[in-house]
Tab-separated table of C-alpha atoms in Angstrom:
chain	number	residue	atom	x	y	z
A	1001	MET	CA	-41.656	-15.870	-15.013
A	1002	SER	CA	-40.485	-12.586	-13.968
A	1003	THR	CA	-39.643	-11.537	-10.209
A	1004	LEU	CA	-39.814	-8.033	-11.246
A	1005	PRO	CA	-43.448	-6.481	-10.308
A	1006	GLY	CA	-45.773	-4.938	-13.183
A	1007	PRO	CA	-46.803	-1.316	-13.530
A	1008	ASP	CA	-49.478	-1.791	-11.118
A	1009	GLU	CA	-47.834	-3.868	-8.313
A	1010	PRO	CA	-46.579	-2.096	-5.802
A	1011	ASP	CA	-42.911	-2.485	-5.304
A	1012	PRO	CA	-42.249	-4.931	-2.505
A	1013	SER	CA	-38.986	-3.245	-1.511
A	1014	THR	CA	-41.316	-0.294	-0.423
A	1015	ARG	CA	-44.699	-1.664	0.662
A	1016	SER	CA	-45.684	-3.840	3.475
A	1017	PRO	CA	-48.004	-6.960	2.464
A	1018	TYR	CA	-49.438	-6.573	6.137
A	1019	SER	CA	-51.056	-2.999	6.010
A	1020	VAL	CA	-54.488	-2.037	4.318
A	1021	HIS	CA	-52.585	0.626	2.600
A	1022	GLY	CA	-49.152	-0.831	1.823
A	1023	THR	CA	-47.876	1.637	4.603
A	1024	PRO	CA	-43.829	0.787	5.325
A	1025	ALA	CA	-43.059	-0.583	8.445
A	1026	PRO	CA	-40.801	2.725	9.229
A	1027	LEU	CA	-43.864	4.920	8.514
A	1028	ALA	CA	-46.455	2.517	10.318
A	1029	ALA	CA	-43.961	2.796	13.541
A	1030	ALA	CA	-43.870	6.631	13.012
A	1031	ALA	CA	-47.722	6.827	12.764
A	1032	GLY	CA	-48.340	4.285	15.862
A	1033	LEU	CA	-45.969	6.195	18.229
A	1034	THR	CA	-47.519	9.508	17.147
A	1035	PHE	CA	-50.826	8.329	17.770
A	1036	VAL	CA	-49.606	7.069	21.771
A	1037	GLN	CA	-48.107	10.629	21.554
A	1038	ALA	CA	-51.715	12.048	20.673
A	1039	LEU	CA	-53.528	10.254	23.328
A	1040	LEU	CA	-51.116	11.161	26.295
A	1041	VAL	CA	-51.533	14.859	24.906
A	1042	ILE	CA	-55.261	14.441	24.903
A	1043	LEU	CA	-54.973	12.971	28.751
A	1044	PHE	CA	-52.653	15.970	29.584
A	1045	GLY	CA	-55.576	18.159	28.598
A	1046	LEU	CA	-58.411	16.402	30.141
A	1047	ALA	CA	-56.412	16.192	33.280
A	1048	GLU	CA	-55.911	20.002	32.936
A	1049	LEU	CA	-59.656	20.556	32.559
A	1050	VAL	CA	-60.371	18.560	35.828
A	1051	SER	CA	-58.006	20.494	37.402
A	1052	VAL	CA	-59.565	23.757	36.767
A	1053	ASP	CA	-59.290	26.303	39.859
A	1054	ARG	CA	-61.941	29.078	40.432
A	1055	GLU	CA	-58.769	31.716	40.458
A	1056	ARG	CA	-57.945	30.850	36.900
A	1057	VAL	CA	-61.101	29.438	34.908
A	1058	VAL	CA	-60.365	31.099	31.531
A	1059	LEU	CA	-56.622	29.932	31.664
A	1060	GLY	CA	-57.369	26.485	32.634
A	1061	LEU	CA	-59.918	26.233	30.059
A	1062	THR	CA	-58.103	27.420	27.196
A	1063	THR	CA	-55.198	25.110	28.078
A	1064	ALA	CA	-57.300	22.207	28.313
A	1065	LEU	CA	-58.749	23.483	24.900
A	1066	PHE	CA	-55.581	23.871	23.744
A	1067	PHE	CA	-53.637	20.242	24.395
A	1068	VAL	CA	-57.089	18.451	23.112
A	1069	LEU	CA	-57.035	20.354	20.288
A	1070	PHE	CA	-53.373	19.471	19.559
A	1071	GLY	CA	-53.994	16.043	20.603
A	1072	ALA	CA	-56.612	15.685	18.289
A	1073	THR	CA	-54.940	17.343	15.281
A	1074	LEU	CA	-52.104	15.081	16.219
A	1075	ALA	CA	-54.105	11.436	15.972
A	1076	PHE	CA	-55.866	12.922	12.833
A	1077	CYS	CA	-52.133	13.347	11.331
A	1078	ALA	CA	-50.936	9.477	12.549
A	1079	TRP	CA	-53.941	8.295	10.646
A	1080	GLY	CA	-52.644	9.950	7.665
A	1081	LEU	CA	-49.477	8.588	7.943
A	1082	ASN	CA	-50.984	5.437	8.231
A	1083	ALA	CA	-53.071	5.802	5.124
A	1084	ILE	CA	-49.816	7.257	3.481
A	1085	ARG	CA	-51.056	11.115	3.198
A	1086	PRO	CA	-47.696	13.085	2.272
A	1087	TRP	CA	-49.631	16.235	4.144
A	1088	ALA	CA	-49.328	14.456	7.088
A	1089	ARG	CA	-45.767	14.455	7.540
A	1090	GLY	CA	-45.227	18.456	8.009
A	1091	PRO	CA	-47.074	18.548	11.005
A	1092	VAL	CA	-45.710	15.392	12.624
A	1093	LEU	CA	-42.174	16.627	11.980
A	1094	LEU	CA	-43.111	19.792	13.653
A	1095	ALA	CA	-44.904	18.002	16.538
A	1096	GLN	CA	-41.354	16.022	17.034
A	1097	LEU	CA	-39.433	19.339	17.527
A	1098	VAL	CA	-41.676	20.565	20.185
A	1099	TRP	CA	-41.208	17.006	21.865
A	1100	LEU	CA	-37.624	17.573	22.042
A	1101	GLY	CA	-37.734	21.119	22.995
A	1102	LEU	CA	-40.128	19.355	26.070
A	1103	ALA	CA	-37.662	17.096	26.734
A	1104	TRP	CA	-34.988	19.777	27.292
A	1105	SER	CA	-37.348	21.673	29.788
A	1106	PHE	CA	-37.360	18.575	31.623
A	1107	ARG	CA	-33.743	17.828	31.667
A	1108	GLU	CA	-33.734	17.829	35.716
A	1109	PHE	CA	-36.362	15.042	35.700
A	1110	TRP	CA	-34.149	12.793	33.363
A	1111	PRO	CA	-36.329	9.682	32.952
A	1112	VAL	CA	-39.064	11.890	31.360
A	1113	ALA	CA	-36.700	13.667	29.283
A	1114	LEU	CA	-35.184	10.456	27.919
A	1115	LEU	CA	-38.557	9.193	27.002
A	1116	LEU	CA	-39.615	12.281	25.341
A	1117	VAL	CA	-36.326	12.415	23.163
A	1118	LEU	CA	-36.496	8.773	22.416
A	1119	SER	CA	-40.461	8.849	21.222
A	1120	ALA	CA	-39.360	11.663	19.150
A	1121	VAL	CA	-35.988	10.195	17.653
A	1122	VAL	CA	-37.999	7.157	16.764
A	1123	VAL	CA	-40.597	8.975	14.877
A	1124	LEU	CA	-38.050	11.113	13.083
A	1125	ALA	CA	-36.577	8.004	12.279
A	1126	GLY	CA	-39.266	6.361	10.720
A	1127	LEU	CA	-40.592	9.337	8.680
A	1128	LEU	CA	-37.342	10.210	7.706
A	1129	HIS	CA	-36.312	6.394	6.620
A	1130	PRO	CA	-35.708	6.325	2.730
A	1131	ARG	CA	-39.224	3.714	2.549
A	1132	SER	CA	-41.007	5.913	4.120
A	1133	ILE	CA	-39.999	9.255	1.779
A	1134	ASP	CA	-40.357	7.190	-1.098
A	1135	ALA	CA	-44.032	5.847	-0.013
A	1136	LEU	CA	-44.865	9.235	1.036
A	1137	GLU	CA	-43.124	10.653	-2.425
A	1138	SER	CA	-45.095	8.334	-4.631
A	1139	ALA	CA	-48.060	8.757	-2.964
A	1140	ARG	CA	-47.988	12.696	-3.981
A	1141	ASP	CA	-46.795	11.815	-7.493
A	1142	GLN	CA	-50.303	9.736	-7.782
A	1143	ASP	CA	-52.513	12.674	-6.203
């Protein structure tokens, strides 16, 4: 009896048996944390919508719309990562660079900056983990 996977069986070293899509654990963690980031961005956009002043209606509405759309896009990309869709990697990588820049702007409020840096680093580590790269590359090859 052979212990090597057959041609139709997923490689057990890269696929998780606990995921419907066989998402590797590092990629699933990155997707989950990206989804949490998306929810926070959407909540910030809704908070901005609630706090619109009469003097800045257009600015308040466009800012709120931007953050809600950015959060929704990030949530969609988090779903894409969890479903092992290669197109989701680029936008999430770019979003993490934005989070690192945002952390730099909060450097005087170090607890906030630390949370932003930690979340971005964890997502980047999950995205750049060899198992995640292998899963996304093999998904690209299947398309």
